[in-house]
XYZ file of N, CA, C and O in Angstrom:
296
model
N 51.958 -82.290 56.967
C 51.359 -83.497 57.489
C 50.485 -84.109 56.402
O 49.755 -83.406 55.713
N 50.528 -85.414 56.290
C 49.814 -86.098 55.212
C 48.399 -86.510 55.590
O 47.620 -86.880 54.729
N 48.075 -86.490 56.889
C 46.735 -86.899 57.293
C 46.324 -86.164 58.564
O 47.133 -85.532 59.225
N 45.040 -86.274 58.867
C 44.496 -85.635 60.062
C 44.068 -86.661 61.100
O 43.455 -86.315 62.092
N 44.376 -87.920 60.837
C 44.009 -88.959 61.779
C 44.144 -90.329 61.162
O 44.480 -90.476 59.992
N 43.874 -91.339 61.990
C 44.005 -92.727 61.545
C 43.201 -93.622 62.466
O 42.757 -93.195 63.535
N 43.048 -94.864 62.048
C 42.363 -95.842 62.867
C 43.158 -96.156 64.120
O 44.353 -95.873 64.219
N 42.493 -96.744 65.089
C 43.128 -97.089 66.359
C 42.758 -98.531 66.681
O 41.597 -98.919 66.599
N 43.766 -99.332 67.006
C 43.515 -100.733 67.304
C 44.686 -101.347 68.021
O 45.264 -100.739 68.913
N 45.078 -102.540 67.608
C 46.169 -103.248 68.264
C 47.537 -102.685 67.918
O 48.505 -102.951 68.611
N 47.626 -101.925 66.838
C 48.875 -101.289 66.452
C 48.690 -99.780 66.534
O 47.580 -99.276 66.663
N 49.778 -99.034 66.425
C 49.715 -97.586 66.605
C 48.920 -96.889 65.512
O 48.079 -96.057 65.789
N 49.191 -97.193 64.268
C 48.510 -96.508 63.164
C 47.961 -97.544 62.189
O 48.715 -98.218 61.518
N 46.642 -97.631 62.137
C 46.004 -98.579 61.234
C 45.012 -97.822 60.350
O 44.578 -96.725 60.694
N 44.646 -98.387 59.209
C 43.661 -97.740 58.342
C 42.314 -97.635 59.050
O 42.046 -98.412 59.962
N 41.464 -96.731 58.653
C 41.659 -95.831 57.525
C 42.417 -94.571 57.943
O 42.391 -94.176 59.096
N 43.052 -93.944 56.988
C 43.697 -92.661 57.208
C 42.688 -91.564 56.909
O 41.951 -91.647 55.936
N 42.646 -90.544 57.751
C 41.767 -89.410 57.504
C 42.581 -88.366 56.758
O 43.512 -87.770 57.299
N 42.272 -88.199 55.482
C 43.018 -87.260 54.647
C 42.132 -86.824 53.483
O 41.137 -87.492 53.168
N 42.488 -85.720 52.832
C 41.705 -85.269 51.681
C 41.670 -86.296 50.542
O 40.722 -86.333 49.775
N 42.699 -87.133 50.438
C 42.768 -88.117 49.354
C 41.926 -89.356 49.621
O 41.675 -90.155 48.731
N 41.500 -89.555 50.853
C 40.778 -90.767 51.226
C 39.281 -90.480 51.259
O 38.829 -89.576 51.949
N 38.496 -91.278 50.547
C 37.041 -91.107 50.556
C 36.348 -92.190 51.380
O 35.164 -92.453 51.218
N 37.087 -92.826 52.286
C 36.551 -93.880 53.142
C 35.447 -93.300 54.032
O 35.583 -92.216 54.589
N 34.355 -94.007 54.197
C 33.243 -93.566 55.030
C 33.418 -94.145 56.435
O 33.508 -95.364 56.601
N 33.480 -93.274 57.435
C 33.587 -93.729 58.818
C 32.263 -94.325 59.256
O 31.196 -93.847 58.872
N 32.325 -95.379 60.085
C 31.131 -96.093 60.503
C 31.035 -96.107 62.018
O 32.029 -95.917 62.728
N 29.812 -96.355 62.519
C 29.592 -96.432 63.965
C 30.548 -97.414 64.626
O 30.879 -98.466 64.065
N 30.985 -97.051 65.813
C 31.837 -97.869 66.683
C 33.269 -98.025 66.185
O 34.000 -98.858 66.713
N 33.677 -97.239 65.211
C 35.083 -97.261 64.795
C 35.893 -96.437 65.792
O 35.468 -95.361 66.206
N 37.040 -96.941 66.189
C 37.967 -96.189 67.041
C 38.954 -95.478 66.126
O 39.563 -96.090 65.254
N 39.079 -94.174 66.320
C 39.938 -93.348 65.478
C 40.805 -92.450 66.351
O 40.557 -92.301 67.546
N 41.792 -91.844 65.734
C 42.615 -90.837 66.397
C 42.615 -89.593 65.519
O 42.963 -89.664 64.341
N 42.191 -88.454 66.088
C 42.286 -87.178 65.387
C 43.651 -86.579 65.722
O 44.099 -86.623 66.866
N 44.323 -86.021 64.711
C 45.703 -85.547 64.868
C 45.825 -84.091 64.433
O 45.286 -83.704 63.399
N 46.535 -83.312 65.235
C 46.927 -81.959 64.863
C 48.442 -81.886 65.044
O 48.961 -82.265 66.094
N 49.130 -81.430 64.017
C 50.588 -81.336 64.088
C 51.033 -79.964 63.601
O 50.599 -79.496 62.556
N 51.900 -79.329 64.376
C 52.476 -78.031 64.022
C 53.983 -78.179 64.019
O 54.555 -78.736 64.953
N 54.628 -77.676 62.981
C 56.078 -77.802 62.889
C 56.680 -76.514 62.354
O 56.206 -75.965 61.369
N 57.716 -76.042 63.038
C 58.536 -74.928 62.574
C 59.971 -75.430 62.609
O 60.519 -75.646 63.691
N 60.600 -75.666 61.460
C 61.948 -76.237 61.436
C 62.968 -75.460 62.271
O 63.910 -76.034 62.793
N 62.748 -74.171 62.428
C 63.689 -73.376 63.211
C 63.486 -73.533 64.717
O 64.379 -73.215 65.506
N 62.323 -74.034 65.120
C 62.000 -74.122 66.546
C 61.782 -75.561 67.002
O 62.325 -76.018 67.992
N 60.941 -76.292 66.293
C 60.592 -77.655 66.689
C 59.166 -77.951 66.269
O 58.614 -77.278 65.398
N 58.576 -78.921 66.905
C 57.233 -79.307 66.507
C 56.401 -79.804 67.665
O 56.887 -80.013 68.775
N 55.126 -79.980 67.384
C 54.159 -80.437 68.375
C 53.148 -81.307 67.660
O 52.677 -80.981 66.562
N 52.815 -82.426 68.254
C 51.797 -83.312 67.693
C 50.828 -83.673 68.813
O 51.228 -84.198 69.849
N 49.543 -83.374 68.592
C 48.495 -83.711 69.551
C 47.587 -84.753 68.933
O 47.186 -84.625 67.776
N 47.247 -85.778 69.709
C 46.352 -86.822 69.230
C 45.223 -87.010 70.226
O 45.450 -87.004 71.435
N 44.009 -87.165 69.705
C 42.834 -87.366 70.541
C 42.124 -88.633 70.086
O 41.626 -88.691 68.955
N 42.061 -89.676 70.942
C 41.318 -90.877 70.571
C 39.809 -90.609 70.600
O 39.303 -89.934 71.493
N 39.119 -91.148 69.596
C 37.684 -90.924 69.430
C 36.978 -92.228 69.118
O 37.579 -93.160 68.594
N 35.685 -92.268 69.398
C 34.833 -93.353 68.925
C 33.780 -92.709 68.016
O 33.216 -91.673 68.353
N 33.566 -93.284 66.845
C 32.587 -92.761 65.901
C 31.209 -93.280 66.289
O 31.029 -94.475 66.533
N 30.232 -92.380 66.364
C 28.852 -92.754 66.700
C 27.913 -92.211 65.634
O 28.332 -91.458 64.759
N 26.648 -92.551 65.753
C 25.667 -92.016 64.804
C 25.420 -90.527 65.018
O 24.805 -89.862 64.203
N 25.934 -89.970 66.124
C 25.806 -88.542 66.416
C 27.087 -87.770 66.109
O 27.173 -86.581 66.345
N 28.114 -88.459 65.638
C 29.408 -87.806 65.365
C 30.531 -88.566 66.032
O 30.545 -89.786 66.013
N 31.440 -87.831 66.655
C 32.577 -88.455 67.321
C 32.569 -88.077 68.796
O 32.274 -86.936 69.154
N 32.889 -89.051 69.665
C 32.978 -88.804 71.102
C 34.407 -89.042 71.553
O 35.026 -90.042 71.169
N 34.929 -88.132 72.379
C 36.289 -88.282 72.912
C 36.352 -89.494 73.838
O 35.425 -89.766 74.582
N 37.469 -90.198 73.794
C 37.667 -91.353 74.661
C 38.564 -91.032 75.859
O 38.888 -91.915 76.628
N 38.970 -89.783 75.998
C 39.763 -89.400 77.162
C 39.174 -88.132 77.765
O 38.380 -87.441 77.135
N 39.543 -87.840 78.996
C 38.981 -86.694 79.700
C 39.874 -85.458 79.646
O 39.539 -84.438 80.218
N 40.987 -85.561 78.950
C 41.900 -84.431 78.853
C 41.235 -83.306 78.067
O 40.818 -83.505 76.933
N 41.129 -82.107 78.666
C 40.523 -81.011 77.915
C 41.468 -80.507 76.825
O 42.681 -80.520 76.991
N 40.889 -80.100 75.721
C 41.674 -79.489 74.655
C 41.159 -78.072 74.482
O 40.015 -77.866 74.077
N 41.990 -77.130 74.864
C 41.634 -75.724 74.755
C 42.822 -74.959 74.198
O 43.974 -75.265 74.514
N 42.534 -73.961 73.406
C 43.589 -73.115 72.878
C 43.923 -72.051 73.910
O 43.044 -71.383 74.440
N 45.198 -71.929 74.216
C 45.663 -70.906 75.159
C 46.824 -70.176 74.490
O 47.801 -70.790 74.086
N 46.683 -68.877 74.339
C 47.719 -68.062 73.732
C 48.368 -67.213 74.822
O 47.682 -66.440 75.501
N 49.664 -67.381 74.980
C 50.392 -66.641 76.014
C 51.199 -65.540 75.342
O 51.928 -65.769 74.388
N 51.039 -64.315 75.834
C 51.830 -63.198 75.328
C 53.272 -63.365 75.770
O 53.557 -63.683 76.917
N 54.188 -63.152 74.847
C 55.609 -63.315 75.167
C 56.211 -61.980 75.495
O 55.962 -60.980 74.968
């Protein structure tokens, strides 16, 4: 994966991109999407996105969906 997130607006993916190569400074009231993507070519992939608003205290989730890690024994 090339980034860990992107801006959110009228289109699906807008700048800035959150990545190690980008030194853009996030500012208050910016709408962003945090992204986690896992891919195994032999099995498939999963992409999770969480919309956020940037505040002076950090980032606040814009949805109520809980994100928790659950490991199921096979």
